[in-house]
C-alpha cells in the first residue's frame, strides 16, 4: 500500500501534539485524521478501510487502554501504536497485552514513529489481504454444489479419481467432470494452487 | 513527872494542831485528786477509797472500805496480787511498788478495764503496814492506741497492696521500702531491692536525670515528676513515671517517697504509632514525589513532543524543497534532538523516584483500616467530624502493601473531611465500609456527606494537579489510583445516596480463597 492510501488516525487530547504529528505524517505523504478524544475516533473510524491508529495512552475520559479494549470487543482490528509520556514497563506490558502493535515514549524520534507506522500498515495490509482472500474463497465455495464440495474435499485430501468414485458411488468419468468444474469455479490454475489456497485458511476458519 | 511534864515539850498542842492541819490537807488531796487512790492494809483490806476511785470502779467508799481489794481485781490479777504481796512482805522485793504498771481492774458492774497502777507503802504510824495504790483508768487511751494501731496497719496494707508502685528512699537514695506492686512491676523479691541503691535499677542514660530529680526534691523540698527507664536484672526495659516528694521522718531524717507507674504499654504504643506515622509520611513523600514527577513528565512531555515533532515535520518538508541551507537542516535536527534529551532526563528522574520498595504481605484488611482510622482520628476531631466503621468480619486476607493502602484510605478520609467543611458539624459523618462484592475481590468504600464533586473537577478527577483547594496539590487521588492499580484493583467514585461522595476501590483476593468461596 502506498502511504497516500493509508488512513492514519492521530488521537491525542493535546492540540499541539496532535497537529505536529499530523504535520509530520503529511510531510511523508500519509493522510492523517486528527481526533481529540477516543469518542471522536470511534465516530470517525471506518472499520473496513485500512490504516493505523496512533494513540495517546493517557487521556481524560476514555483512556487509550480502555479504548483499545473497547476496540477489541467490537473487533475493530486496526493496529494501534501507543505514544505516551508514561514510559513505564508495566504500562507498556499492559498495552501490549491489550493488543497494541507498538509502544513509543514521548518525545519520540520521527524515524521511530515512521518505521513503526510502516510496519503497522504493512501488517494491516496483510491482514486485509488475508481477509479479502478469505472472503473471496468463501464466495467461490458458495458456488459449489454439495457433490462438488465432496469432490473438492477428496482432491484436497489427495485422493485419486478412482478412490473418490468408489467412495462416492460415482463413475470415474463423473468424478472427472466434477473435478473440472471445481477447478473452474475455484479459479485454480493447478491442483497445487487449490490445495495451497484451501490450506492457508484451513486452521483459521471452518468451512460452511 | 515534872521531868515528864518537862519533857512534854511546849507547843505540843501546836503540833497536834499542825498534824490535824496536815491530815486535813492530805484529806483534801485525797478527795480532790484526779487519780483514783486506795489505801489498804497488808491483808488487802481497803481502808480508804477516794471519790475518783469511786468513779472509776463504780463503788461507793462505804461499800468497799473494810472489804478486800479482791472485788476490784480480775481473777487473774487477784491471784497474782496475793503472790506479789506475800513475796513483798517476805523479801521486801517489789514488783509493782514504786514502779507502776498496767493491770486490769473490775468495775462494780463486772466489766473489766485497763488501768495504770502505782503502789507505794505508807510509813507505819502504828496501825500496821499500809499501802497506797494510785490508779488511772486508761481504757480510753488503750482504745485510742488500738485504733491507731489498726489504722496504721490499714495504711500499711493499703500502701502495700496499692495498684501502683510505691517506693521510699532514704537521703542517700537507698530503697527503704518497696510495695508489692513495685516488686511485681520489676519482677523481683523484696530482698533484691530493699537496701539497694535505686539508681542501680535505672539505665545509665537516665541516671543523671534521676540525680537531678533527687537534688530537686531534697534541696528545694519540692515534689517532682520524671520519666525513667528501668532495667531489672534479666528483665525487659520498663518505662515508668515516678512522682515523688519529701517526707521528714523523726527517726530516719528526710526521705523521698514516690509512686511509680508502669507506662511501658503506653510508651510502646506511642512509639509504634509514631513509627507508623513516620512510615506513612515517608511513603507519602515518596508517592507525592513520584506522582509529581509523573505528572510533570506528562505535562512537559506534551510540549516537548510537539516541539520535537514540529521540527521534524518542518525538516522533512524543507528537504523536499530545491535548496535547503545545511545550517537550517542542522538547526532543525538539533531542535528535535534536544527536546528528546529533555524528555530523557524527565524519564530518568521519574524512574529513580519510582524505585521504592513495595512490601506485599497477606494482611487482615479490617485490621489495616482500623489502625489507619485510629491515626486519622486527630484530623477527624480537629475537623469536628465522625467516622463510622462498618467492617465485614468475614473477609479473607488480602495480599497488599498495607502502608500503601493506608495511604489511600488516609487520602480519602482527608478529602472527605475537606469536603465536609462546608456542612454543619453534626452532619460531618464518614463511613468506612468493607465488604466482598464478588468471590475474587474485597471492596472498601469511604463515603462522606459533603457537597459532592465540583463540576470543574468531575471530568478530570485522578489527573495530577487538579485541585479546588488553596493548599491542595491535586495529587491525593492520582497517587491513590496508582497504588490501587499497582495492587491489581479498581478505583472509582459515585454519588453517596442521600448526599455526598463515595470513593471505592477493590483489592483482589488470592485465588484459593476465591475458589473456596465458590
Ligand atoms: N470526597 C470528596 N468530595 C468532594 N470533592 C472531592 C472529594 N474528594 C476529592 N474531591 C475533589 O477532587 C479534588 C482532587 O482531590 P485530590 O485528593 O486528588 O487532591 P487535593 O485533595 O485537592 O490535594 P492533595 O494533593 O492535598 O490531596 C479536590 O480538590 C476536590 O475538589
Ligand atoms: Mg486530597
XYZ file of C-alpha atoms and ligand atoms in Angstrom:
758
model
C 0.000 0.000 0.000
C 1.263 3.466 -0.831
C 1.442 5.874 2.111
C -1.096 8.126 0.460
C -3.794 5.467 0.568
C -3.455 4.675 4.272
C -5.642 6.435 6.830
C -3.722 7.189 9.989
C -5.807 8.280 12.979
C -3.935 10.516 15.407
C -5.635 10.533 18.824
C -4.251 12.931 21.422
C -6.045 15.389 23.664
C -3.166 17.857 23.287
C -3.814 20.075 20.285
C -0.155 20.845 19.560
C 0.967 17.242 19.709
C -1.908 16.243 17.503
C -1.121 18.946 14.989
C 2.622 18.290 14.979
C 2.185 14.570 14.450
C -0.282 15.152 11.655
C 2.142 17.569 10.047
C 4.949 15.047 10.253
C 2.764 12.377 8.707
C 1.668 14.664 5.900
C 5.294 15.591 5.224
C 5.968 11.992 4.254
C 2.760 11.541 2.330
C 0.248 9.966 4.762
C -3.324 11.147 5.222
C -3.681 11.733 8.962
C -7.094 12.104 10.626
C -6.775 14.083 13.886
C -9.032 13.120 16.810
C -9.121 14.925 20.151
C -10.848 12.167 22.094
C -11.474 8.471 21.963
C -15.118 9.169 21.242
C -14.196 11.247 18.233
C -12.062 8.402 16.933
C -14.863 5.878 17.273
C -17.040 8.314 15.424
C -14.647 8.819 12.520
C -13.322 5.291 12.292
C -14.037 3.451 9.054
C -13.646 -0.154 10.071
C -13.346 -1.568 6.568
C -10.740 0.870 5.309
C -7.118 0.038 6.056
C -4.969 2.128 8.285
C -3.492 2.535 11.724
C -4.178 4.397 14.971
C -1.595 6.495 16.797
C -2.976 6.811 20.292
C -2.039 8.718 23.449
C -2.333 6.254 26.309
C -3.325 8.852 28.844
C -6.325 10.976 28.121
C -9.230 12.253 30.135
C -12.448 10.395 29.539
C -11.789 7.036 27.929
C -8.073 6.304 28.293
C -6.034 4.828 25.484
C -6.016 1.420 27.129
C -9.750 1.457 27.650
C -10.188 2.442 24.023
C -8.030 -0.465 22.934
C -10.171 -2.844 24.995
C -13.301 -1.315 23.549
C -11.999 -1.835 20.024
C -11.050 -5.421 20.785
C -14.581 -6.086 21.885
C -16.023 -4.578 18.742
C -13.464 -6.476 16.658
C -12.028 -3.301 15.204
C -8.692 -4.735 14.282
C -6.696 -1.674 13.208
C -3.187 -1.783 14.636
C -2.627 0.677 17.474
C 0.646 2.448 18.185
C 0.655 3.872 21.691
C 2.561 7.053 22.328
C 2.751 8.111 25.922
C 4.577 10.212 28.456
C 4.459 7.155 30.659
C 7.375 5.033 29.632
C 6.683 2.560 32.438
C 7.391 -1.041 31.744
C 4.115 -2.101 33.344
C 2.175 0.339 31.205
C 3.901 -0.977 28.091
C 3.196 -4.546 29.143
C -0.459 -3.744 29.713
C -0.729 -2.054 26.349
C 0.935 -4.930 24.539
C -1.258 -7.437 26.355
C -4.274 -5.475 25.282
C -3.120 -5.985 21.714
C -1.121 -2.846 20.946
C 1.117 -3.012 17.913
C 3.849 -0.842 19.373
C 4.599 1.436 22.259
C 6.598 4.665 21.922
C 7.701 7.001 24.639
C 7.154 10.718 24.205
C 9.003 12.600 22.873
C 9.877 10.120 20.136
C 12.225 10.162 17.176
C 10.338 10.818 13.967
C 12.035 7.891 12.288
C 10.991 5.548 15.090
C 7.374 6.544 14.629
C 7.532 6.328 10.851
C 9.222 2.910 10.940
C 6.681 1.610 13.377
C 3.891 3.082 11.307
C 5.191 1.463 8.173
C 5.340 -1.941 9.827
C 1.889 -1.471 11.284
C 0.422 -0.558 7.928
C 2.152 -3.463 6.321
C 0.687 -5.789 8.855
C -2.687 -4.214 8.395
C -2.354 -4.637 4.655
C -1.529 -8.308 5.119
C -4.419 -8.706 7.452
C -6.730 -7.046 4.978
C -5.419 -9.185 2.166
C -5.996 -12.271 4.228
C -9.494 -11.093 4.975
C -10.052 -10.375 1.313
C -8.727 -13.776 0.272
C -10.917 -15.462 2.802
C -13.904 -13.517 1.640
C -13.202 -14.457 -1.992
C -12.660 -18.097 -1.106
C -15.942 -18.112 0.773
C -17.627 -16.624 -2.298
C -16.130 -19.263 -4.600
C -17.003 -22.074 -2.228
C -20.566 -20.828 -2.161
C -20.795 -21.535 -5.895
C -20.049 -25.252 -5.428
C -22.805 -27.851 -5.228
C -22.814 -30.330 -2.380
C -21.393 -33.006 -4.671
C -18.677 -30.683 -5.900
C -17.756 -29.914 -2.257
C -17.310 -33.628 -1.621
C -15.082 -33.915 -4.665
C -13.133 -30.826 -3.558
C -12.543 -32.345 -0.133
C -11.281 -35.547 -1.816
C -8.955 -33.548 -4.056
C -7.529 -31.600 -1.130
C -7.049 -34.878 0.738
C -5.020 -36.110 -2.271
C -7.393 -38.933 -3.273
C -7.194 -40.390 -6.788
C -10.324 -40.203 -9.003
C -10.751 -43.940 -8.764
C -10.844 -43.894 -4.990
C -13.252 -40.959 -4.935
C -15.535 -42.711 -7.474
C -15.646 -45.681 -5.137
C -16.191 -43.563 -2.009
C -18.958 -41.503 -3.530
C -20.582 -44.302 -5.590
C -19.969 -42.475 -8.844
C -18.368 -43.369 -12.109
C -14.835 -42.221 -12.622
C -15.955 -40.062 -15.551
C -18.490 -38.244 -13.448
C -15.823 -37.576 -10.826
C -13.591 -36.176 -13.545
C -16.359 -33.868 -14.748
C -16.979 -32.591 -11.192
C -13.293 -32.080 -10.784
C -13.039 -29.892 -13.874
C -15.964 -27.781 -12.655
C -14.407 -27.383 -9.224
C -11.169 -26.168 -10.811
C -13.130 -23.754 -12.922
C -15.339 -22.373 -10.136
C -12.386 -22.061 -7.764
C -10.430 -20.286 -10.461
C -7.472 -22.525 -9.789
C -4.795 -22.993 -12.383
C -3.389 -26.117 -10.776
C -4.256 -28.635 -8.095
C -1.278 -27.393 -6.081
C -2.642 -23.865 -6.101
C -6.053 -25.071 -4.947
C -4.650 -27.149 -2.118
C -2.499 -24.233 -1.007
C -5.381 -21.796 -1.024
C -7.546 -24.149 0.992
C -4.782 -24.985 3.446
C -3.863 -21.385 4.199
C -7.326 -20.738 5.607
C -7.991 -24.157 6.985
C -6.911 -23.614 10.520
C -8.460 -20.170 10.816
C -11.938 -20.809 9.618
C -14.247 -23.766 9.365
C -15.930 -24.051 6.062
C -19.671 -23.867 5.828
C 6.969 13.509 186.402
C 7.968 17.069 186.257
C 10.596 15.814 184.022
C 7.966 14.062 182.218
C 5.945 17.189 182.276
C 9.118 18.927 181.457
C 9.783 16.558 178.816
C 6.453 17.394 177.331
C 7.697 19.972 175.057
C 5.967 23.213 174.934
C 3.775 23.645 171.936
C 2.680 20.027 171.915
C -0.800 21.342 171.379
C 0.576 23.247 168.352
C 1.998 20.011 166.956
C -1.315 18.337 167.344
C -2.817 21.208 165.572
C -0.299 21.023 162.775
C -0.852 17.297 162.437
C -4.531 17.834 162.152
C -3.946 20.517 159.576
C -1.664 18.174 157.636
C -4.221 15.441 157.795
C -6.811 17.908 156.560
C -4.594 18.824 153.605
C -3.972 15.164 152.821
C -7.651 14.518 153.002
C -8.248 17.375 150.639
C -5.712 15.986 148.172
C -7.161 12.530 148.668
C -10.610 13.800 147.873
C -9.810 16.127 145.040
C -7.169 14.053 143.276
C -7.851 13.333 139.630
C -6.341 9.910 140.234
C -8.013 7.067 141.975
C -6.448 6.454 145.400
C -6.970 3.416 147.512
C -5.310 2.675 150.816
C -5.230 -0.907 152.005
C -3.504 -2.802 154.765
C -1.179 -5.739 154.462
C -4.124 -8.108 154.358
C -5.584 -6.364 151.407
C -8.391 -4.794 153.352
C -9.421 -1.457 151.944
C -9.013 1.394 154.371
C -9.721 4.367 152.255
C -11.283 4.839 148.805
C -11.272 8.290 147.246
C -14.042 9.825 145.115
C -12.073 9.331 141.877
C -11.715 5.630 142.760
C -15.454 5.580 143.348
C -15.912 6.993 139.857
C -13.509 4.526 138.330
C -14.863 1.399 139.957
C -18.492 2.369 140.437
C -18.426 1.515 144.180
C -19.223 3.955 146.949
C -16.443 4.179 149.533
C -18.668 2.905 152.322
C -19.434 -0.224 150.273
C -15.803 -1.286 149.924
C -13.964 0.167 152.897
C -13.361 -2.751 155.237
C -13.676 -5.317 152.481
C -10.928 -6.993 150.468
C -9.283 -5.455 147.413
C -10.279 -8.618 145.581
C -13.530 -7.192 144.398
C -11.638 -4.608 142.384
C -9.477 -7.137 140.609
C -9.853 -9.553 137.752
C -9.491 -13.192 138.684
C -6.029 -13.411 137.180
C -4.733 -10.288 138.966
C -6.319 -11.357 142.177
C -4.207 -14.456 142.283
C -1.080 -12.562 141.326
C -1.806 -9.872 143.846
C -1.734 -12.372 146.590
C 1.574 -13.832 145.461
C 3.165 -10.431 144.978
C 2.037 -9.292 148.350
C 3.325 -12.409 150.095
C 6.650 -12.073 148.355
C 6.940 -8.387 149.128
C 6.108 -8.856 152.723
C 8.656 -11.643 152.996
C 11.508 -10.324 150.886
C 10.753 -6.604 150.553
C 11.168 -7.049 146.783
C 8.616 -5.001 144.963
C 7.169 -5.893 141.616
C 4.762 -3.112 141.390
C 5.590 -0.941 144.309
C 7.088 2.313 143.247
C 7.149 1.289 139.611
C 3.651 1.449 138.233
C 2.252 -0.827 135.621
C -0.733 -1.578 133.504
C -3.152 -4.001 135.054
C -6.817 -4.788 134.709
C -9.488 -3.704 137.130
C -13.047 -4.767 137.607
C -15.909 -2.356 137.996
C -18.878 -2.932 140.160
C -20.905 -3.975 137.141
C -18.317 -6.694 136.464
C -16.762 -5.052 133.417
C -13.013 -5.238 133.217
C -10.867 -2.342 132.102
C -7.208 -1.427 131.823
C -5.792 0.818 134.457
C -2.431 2.262 135.269
C -1.451 1.436 138.811
C 1.368 2.666 141.011
C 1.652 1.278 144.526
C 3.609 2.633 147.427
C 3.992 1.721 151.096
C 2.957 4.293 153.622
C 5.076 4.861 156.719
C 3.789 2.752 159.590
C 2.144 5.109 162.054
C 1.357 2.335 164.439
C -1.715 0.882 162.845
C 0.279 -1.741 160.858
C 1.682 -1.591 157.344
C -0.379 0.293 154.850
C -0.137 0.580 151.115
C -1.477 3.195 148.768
C -2.494 2.490 145.212
C -2.740 5.382 142.790
C -4.581 4.461 139.662
C -5.905 5.846 136.475
C -8.486 4.388 134.096
C -6.640 4.057 130.815
C -9.347 2.324 128.816
C -9.799 5.427 126.641
C -6.074 5.687 125.889
C -5.949 1.993 125.241
C -8.858 2.171 122.852
C -7.266 5.064 121.029
C -3.948 3.294 120.841
C -5.626 0.238 119.450
C -7.495 2.329 116.924
C -4.259 3.978 115.944
C -2.597 0.636 115.554
C -5.423 -0.589 113.358
C -5.400 2.466 111.168
C -1.631 2.313 110.856
C -1.943 -1.294 109.876
C -4.646 -0.464 107.398
C -2.500 2.265 105.942
C 0.363 -0.163 105.592
C -1.896 -2.697 103.946
C -3.249 -0.069 101.639
C 0.176 1.105 100.578
C 1.475 -2.420 100.360
C -1.377 -3.510 98.132
C -1.936 -0.304 96.228
C -2.309 -0.900 92.494
C 0.556 1.478 91.767
C 4.151 1.104 92.812
C 5.217 2.900 95.987
C 8.803 3.352 96.991
C 10.628 5.071 99.819
C 14.230 6.175 99.510
C 16.477 7.433 102.253
C 18.594 10.553 101.913
C 21.312 8.549 100.159
C 18.897 7.169 97.615
C 18.753 3.668 99.055
C 15.495 1.833 98.858
C 13.880 1.633 102.282
C 10.587 0.258 101.200
C 9.032 -1.037 98.001
C 5.431 -2.183 97.887
C 4.077 -5.337 96.283
C 3.035 -3.621 93.058
C 6.533 -2.292 92.545
C 8.067 -5.696 93.215
C 5.707 -7.218 90.700
C 6.492 -4.485 88.184
C 10.207 -5.165 88.489
C 9.765 -8.897 88.833
C 11.929 -9.078 91.957
C 11.704 -10.103 95.597
C 11.727 -7.618 98.423
C 15.273 -8.585 99.447
C 16.564 -7.835 95.963
C 15.618 -4.212 96.184
C 15.412 -3.081 99.777
C 18.715 -1.559 100.810
C 19.930 -1.301 97.192
C 20.695 1.991 95.524
C 17.709 2.893 93.409
C 19.993 4.399 90.799
C 21.365 0.949 90.023
C 17.936 -0.019 88.641
C 17.926 2.850 86.182
C 19.513 2.543 82.755
C 22.726 4.606 82.521
C 21.231 7.135 80.107
C 18.609 8.173 82.648
C 20.695 8.143 85.820
C 21.673 11.793 85.532
C 18.014 12.664 85.208
C 17.293 10.809 88.402
C 20.139 12.564 90.249
C 18.653 15.909 89.271
C 15.273 14.739 90.491
C 16.697 13.750 93.894
C 18.554 17.021 94.143
C 15.416 18.965 93.420
C 13.318 17.097 95.953
C 15.950 17.170 98.709
C 17.262 20.694 98.231
C 14.153 22.541 97.234
C 11.855 20.284 99.237
C 9.592 20.255 96.183
C 7.541 17.432 94.725
C 8.669 16.441 91.265
C 7.898 14.004 88.495
C 10.165 12.251 85.980
C 10.017 9.594 83.332
C 12.656 6.923 83.733
C 13.656 3.712 82.094
C 14.405 0.872 84.473
C 16.174 -2.329 83.626
C 15.632 -5.029 86.268
C 18.279 -7.753 86.036
C 17.221 -10.223 83.367
C 14.006 -8.314 82.717
C 12.522 -6.200 79.960
C 13.089 -2.486 79.746
C 10.419 -0.646 81.753
C 9.194 2.877 81.129
C 7.961 4.333 84.399
C 6.598 7.624 85.581
C 7.945 8.469 89.030
C 6.265 11.157 91.094
C 7.860 11.861 94.429
C 8.107 14.248 97.335
C 9.957 14.773 100.568
C 8.913 13.380 103.947
C 10.717 14.375 107.143
C 10.764 11.403 109.442
C 11.697 11.777 113.124
C 13.903 8.713 113.121
C 15.471 8.499 109.712
C 15.535 12.128 108.603
C 14.436 13.338 105.194
C 13.186 10.586 102.912
C 11.798 10.580 99.416
C 8.545 8.792 98.928
C 7.306 8.300 95.417
C 4.698 6.490 93.432
C 5.799 4.651 90.344
C 3.526 3.971 87.387
C 4.402 1.488 84.688
C 3.946 3.367 81.449
C 5.595 0.740 79.256
C 2.474 -0.297 77.319
C 1.542 3.316 76.573
C 5.096 4.266 75.657
C 5.393 1.254 73.356
C 2.023 2.062 71.796
C 3.077 5.670 71.329
C 6.362 4.599 69.800
C 4.537 2.244 67.490
C 2.061 4.907 66.481
C 4.766 7.428 65.786
C 6.778 4.866 63.807
C 3.598 4.113 61.900
C 3.030 7.814 61.277
C 6.646 8.192 60.190
C 6.385 5.240 57.795
C 3.211 6.683 56.364
C 4.787 10.117 55.999
C 7.780 8.550 54.280
C 5.552 6.690 51.859
C 3.541 9.855 51.386
C 6.668 11.850 50.496
C 7.840 9.233 48.025
C 4.413 8.821 46.495
C 3.973 12.559 46.209
C 7.372 12.939 44.622
C 6.684 10.049 42.268
C 3.284 11.283 41.273
C 4.608 14.796 40.886
C 7.432 13.622 38.675
C 4.952 11.575 36.731
C 2.554 14.494 36.451
C 5.318 16.874 35.445
C 6.642 14.332 32.993
C 3.253 14.177 31.371
C 2.745 17.926 31.356
C 6.189 18.699 29.974
C 6.336 15.770 27.623
C 3.399 17.091 25.701
C 5.013 20.410 24.669
C 8.365 18.672 24.223
C 6.782 16.177 21.909
C 5.101 18.951 19.994
C 8.381 20.874 19.648
C 10.352 17.829 18.516
C 7.690 16.713 16.100
C 7.114 20.153 14.609
C 10.861 20.451 13.997
C 10.976 17.032 12.380
C 7.997 17.803 10.214
C 9.498 21.077 9.020
C 12.812 19.408 8.322
C 11.152 16.752 6.221
C 9.066 19.310 4.375
C 12.053 21.521 3.686
C 14.075 18.565 2.474
C 11.624 18.381 -0.406
C 12.325 21.999 -1.384
C 15.005 22.604 -4.010
C 17.581 24.332 -1.842
C 17.819 23.836 1.894
C 20.714 25.600 3.588
C 22.641 22.928 5.521
C 22.668 25.060 8.669
C 18.878 25.131 8.796
C 18.825 21.391 8.422
C 21.278 21.115 11.268
C 19.306 23.507 13.477
C 16.043 21.641 12.983
C 17.766 18.349 13.613
C 19.165 19.757 16.851
C 15.794 21.084 17.970
C 14.290 17.668 17.946
C 17.379 16.024 19.425
C 17.453 18.458 22.334
C 13.752 18.040 23.015
C 14.263 14.299 23.129
C 17.155 14.794 25.532
C 14.972 16.835 27.865
C 12.391 14.091 27.715
C 15.039 11.516 28.578
C 16.069 13.458 31.685
C 12.493 13.581 32.920
C 12.040 9.864 32.383
C 15.187 9.084 34.292
C 14.137 11.240 37.218
C 10.780 9.583 37.239
C 12.253 6.116 37.094
C 14.505 6.974 40.006
C 11.642 8.160 42.182
C 9.505 5.160 41.268
C 12.041 2.694 42.594
C 10.599 2.209 46.049
C 10.209 -0.975 47.925
C 6.697 -2.323 47.894
C 6.128 -4.905 50.571
C 3.255 -7.183 49.704
C 2.053 -9.246 52.593
C -1.024 -11.269 53.471
C -2.986 -8.801 55.566
C -6.171 -8.546 57.561
C -7.747 -5.628 55.714
C -10.066 -4.654 58.575
C -7.142 -4.506 60.974
C -5.238 -2.383 58.485
C -8.178 0.018 58.223
C -8.753 0.194 61.960
C -5.188 1.212 62.527
C -5.243 3.959 59.891
C -8.555 5.276 61.170
C -7.005 5.477 64.616
C -4.194 7.505 63.145
C -6.626 9.744 61.288
C -8.624 10.468 64.451
C -6.671 13.606 65.297
C -7.590 15.093 61.907
C -11.164 13.931 62.314
C -11.504 15.548 65.729
C -9.842 18.715 64.546
C -12.495 18.953 61.837
C -15.301 18.051 64.244
C -16.130 15.018 62.161
C -17.104 11.443 62.971
C -16.022 8.161 61.482
C -18.179 5.070 61.471
C -16.573 1.739 60.709
C -18.721 -0.881 59.035
C -16.252 -3.691 58.655
C -17.379 -7.046 57.370
C -15.868 -9.588 59.739
C -15.774 -12.459 57.260
C -13.237 -11.038 54.807
C -10.375 -13.206 53.565
C -6.840 -11.932 53.864
C -5.551 -9.832 51.013
C -2.005 -9.580 49.742
C -1.207 -5.891 49.945
C 1.340 -3.343 50.985
C -0.667 -2.197 53.973
C 1.139 1.135 54.376
C 0.299 1.995 50.778
C -3.322 1.007 51.191
C -3.462 3.008 54.404
C -2.158 5.965 52.459
C -5.045 5.604 50.032
C -7.603 5.481 52.828
C -5.927 8.400 54.579
C -6.156 10.452 51.355
C -9.837 9.615 51.043
C -10.580 10.486 54.664
C -8.732 13.795 54.351
C -10.618 14.609 51.161
C -13.910 13.748 52.854
C -13.063 15.999 55.807
C -12.101 18.823 53.434
C -15.342 18.420 51.517
C -17.461 18.444 54.675
C -16.017 21.711 55.952
C -18.973 23.320 54.222
C -21.639 21.357 56.095
C -22.738 21.653 59.721
C -20.573 19.681 62.187
C -23.381 17.310 63.154
C -23.549 16.097 59.548
C -19.831 15.543 59.136
C -20.001 11.791 59.071
C -17.630 9.497 57.231
C -18.409 5.825 56.764
C -15.567 3.416 56.093
C -17.036 0.128 54.918
C -15.607 -3.199 53.821
C -17.443 -5.962 52.018
C -16.977 -8.642 49.401
C -18.979 -7.908 46.267
C -17.560 -10.942 44.418
C -15.554 -14.036 45.403
C -12.395 -12.712 43.780
C -12.213 -9.315 45.453
C -12.909 -7.264 48.544
C -14.136 -3.693 48.427
C -13.524 -0.625 50.561
C -15.882 2.375 50.482
C -15.188 5.750 52.007
C -18.399 7.739 51.964
C -18.984 11.304 53.123
C -21.835 13.765 53.477
C -20.110 16.657 51.728
C -21.467 18.671 48.810
C -20.257 16.213 46.162
C -17.845 16.896 43.319
C -17.474 20.377 41.956
C -18.312 20.376 38.257
C -14.896 21.830 37.425
C -13.135 18.657 38.514
C -15.747 15.998 37.796
C -14.298 15.019 34.414
C -10.635 15.345 35.232
C -10.519 13.696 38.632
C -7.460 11.439 39.065
C -5.404 13.765 36.844
C -2.369 15.138 38.688
C -2.518 18.753 39.865
C -6.301 19.008 39.583
C -7.489 20.628 42.782
C -10.108 23.040 44.083
C -8.228 23.656 47.327
C -5.989 26.610 48.056
C -3.403 24.381 49.726
C -4.094 21.270 47.663
C -1.615 19.702 45.309
C -4.180 17.660 43.475
C -2.084 14.547 43.985
C -4.115 12.604 46.561
C -6.387 10.856 44.098
C -3.758 10.234 41.383
C -1.465 8.675 43.993
C -4.314 6.555 45.299
C -5.200 5.441 41.789
C -1.581 4.453 41.105
C -1.442 2.432 44.307
C -4.706 0.603 43.711
C -3.803 -0.088 40.076
C -0.437 -1.495 41.173
C -2.362 -3.810 43.506
C -4.498 -5.038 40.621
C -7.627 -3.364 41.972
C -10.181 -0.938 40.586
C -10.855 2.572 41.834
C -13.977 4.619 41.184
C -16.356 7.118 42.699
C -20.087 7.679 42.762
C -22.520 9.980 44.498
C -23.318 8.781 48.001
C -27.049 8.006 48.197
C -28.524 10.666 50.463
C -25.818 13.222 49.682
C -22.053 13.388 49.449
C -19.494 11.295 47.630
C -18.456 7.693 47.895
C -14.991 6.646 46.746
C -14.497 2.901 46.373
C -11.722 0.536 45.493
C -11.318 -3.191 45.229
C -8.408 -5.455 46.053
C -8.038 -8.884 44.515
C -8.406 -11.941 46.712
C -5.911 -14.780 46.290
C -7.448 -17.411 44.040
C -7.611 -20.274 46.555
C -9.653 -18.069 48.863
C -11.840 -17.027 45.938
C -12.287 -20.648 44.864
C -13.125 -21.686 48.394
C -15.913 -19.142 48.445
C -17.491 -20.507 45.296
N -14.948 13.476 48.945
C -14.923 14.499 48.071
N -15.991 15.324 47.937
C -15.963 16.349 47.051
N -14.905 16.644 46.269
C -13.812 15.883 46.360
C -13.757 14.765 47.250
N -12.548 14.196 47.114
C -11.882 14.909 46.194
N -12.622 15.919 45.746
C -12.229 16.903 44.730
O -11.172 16.355 43.979
C -10.040 17.221 44.001
C -8.782 16.420 43.905
O -8.591 15.656 45.072
P -7.123 15.154 45.420
O -7.184 14.374 46.659
O -6.552 14.495 44.219
O -6.309 16.492 45.622
P -6.482 17.560 46.791
O -7.222 16.954 47.918
O -7.077 18.787 46.179
O -4.995 17.855 47.192
P -3.991 16.837 47.922
O -2.892 16.618 46.951
O -3.582 17.561 49.123
O -4.738 15.585 48.205
C -10.196 18.020 45.267
O -9.540 19.257 45.201
C -11.711 18.172 45.384
O -12.167 19.238 44.610
Mg -6.669 15.072 48.743
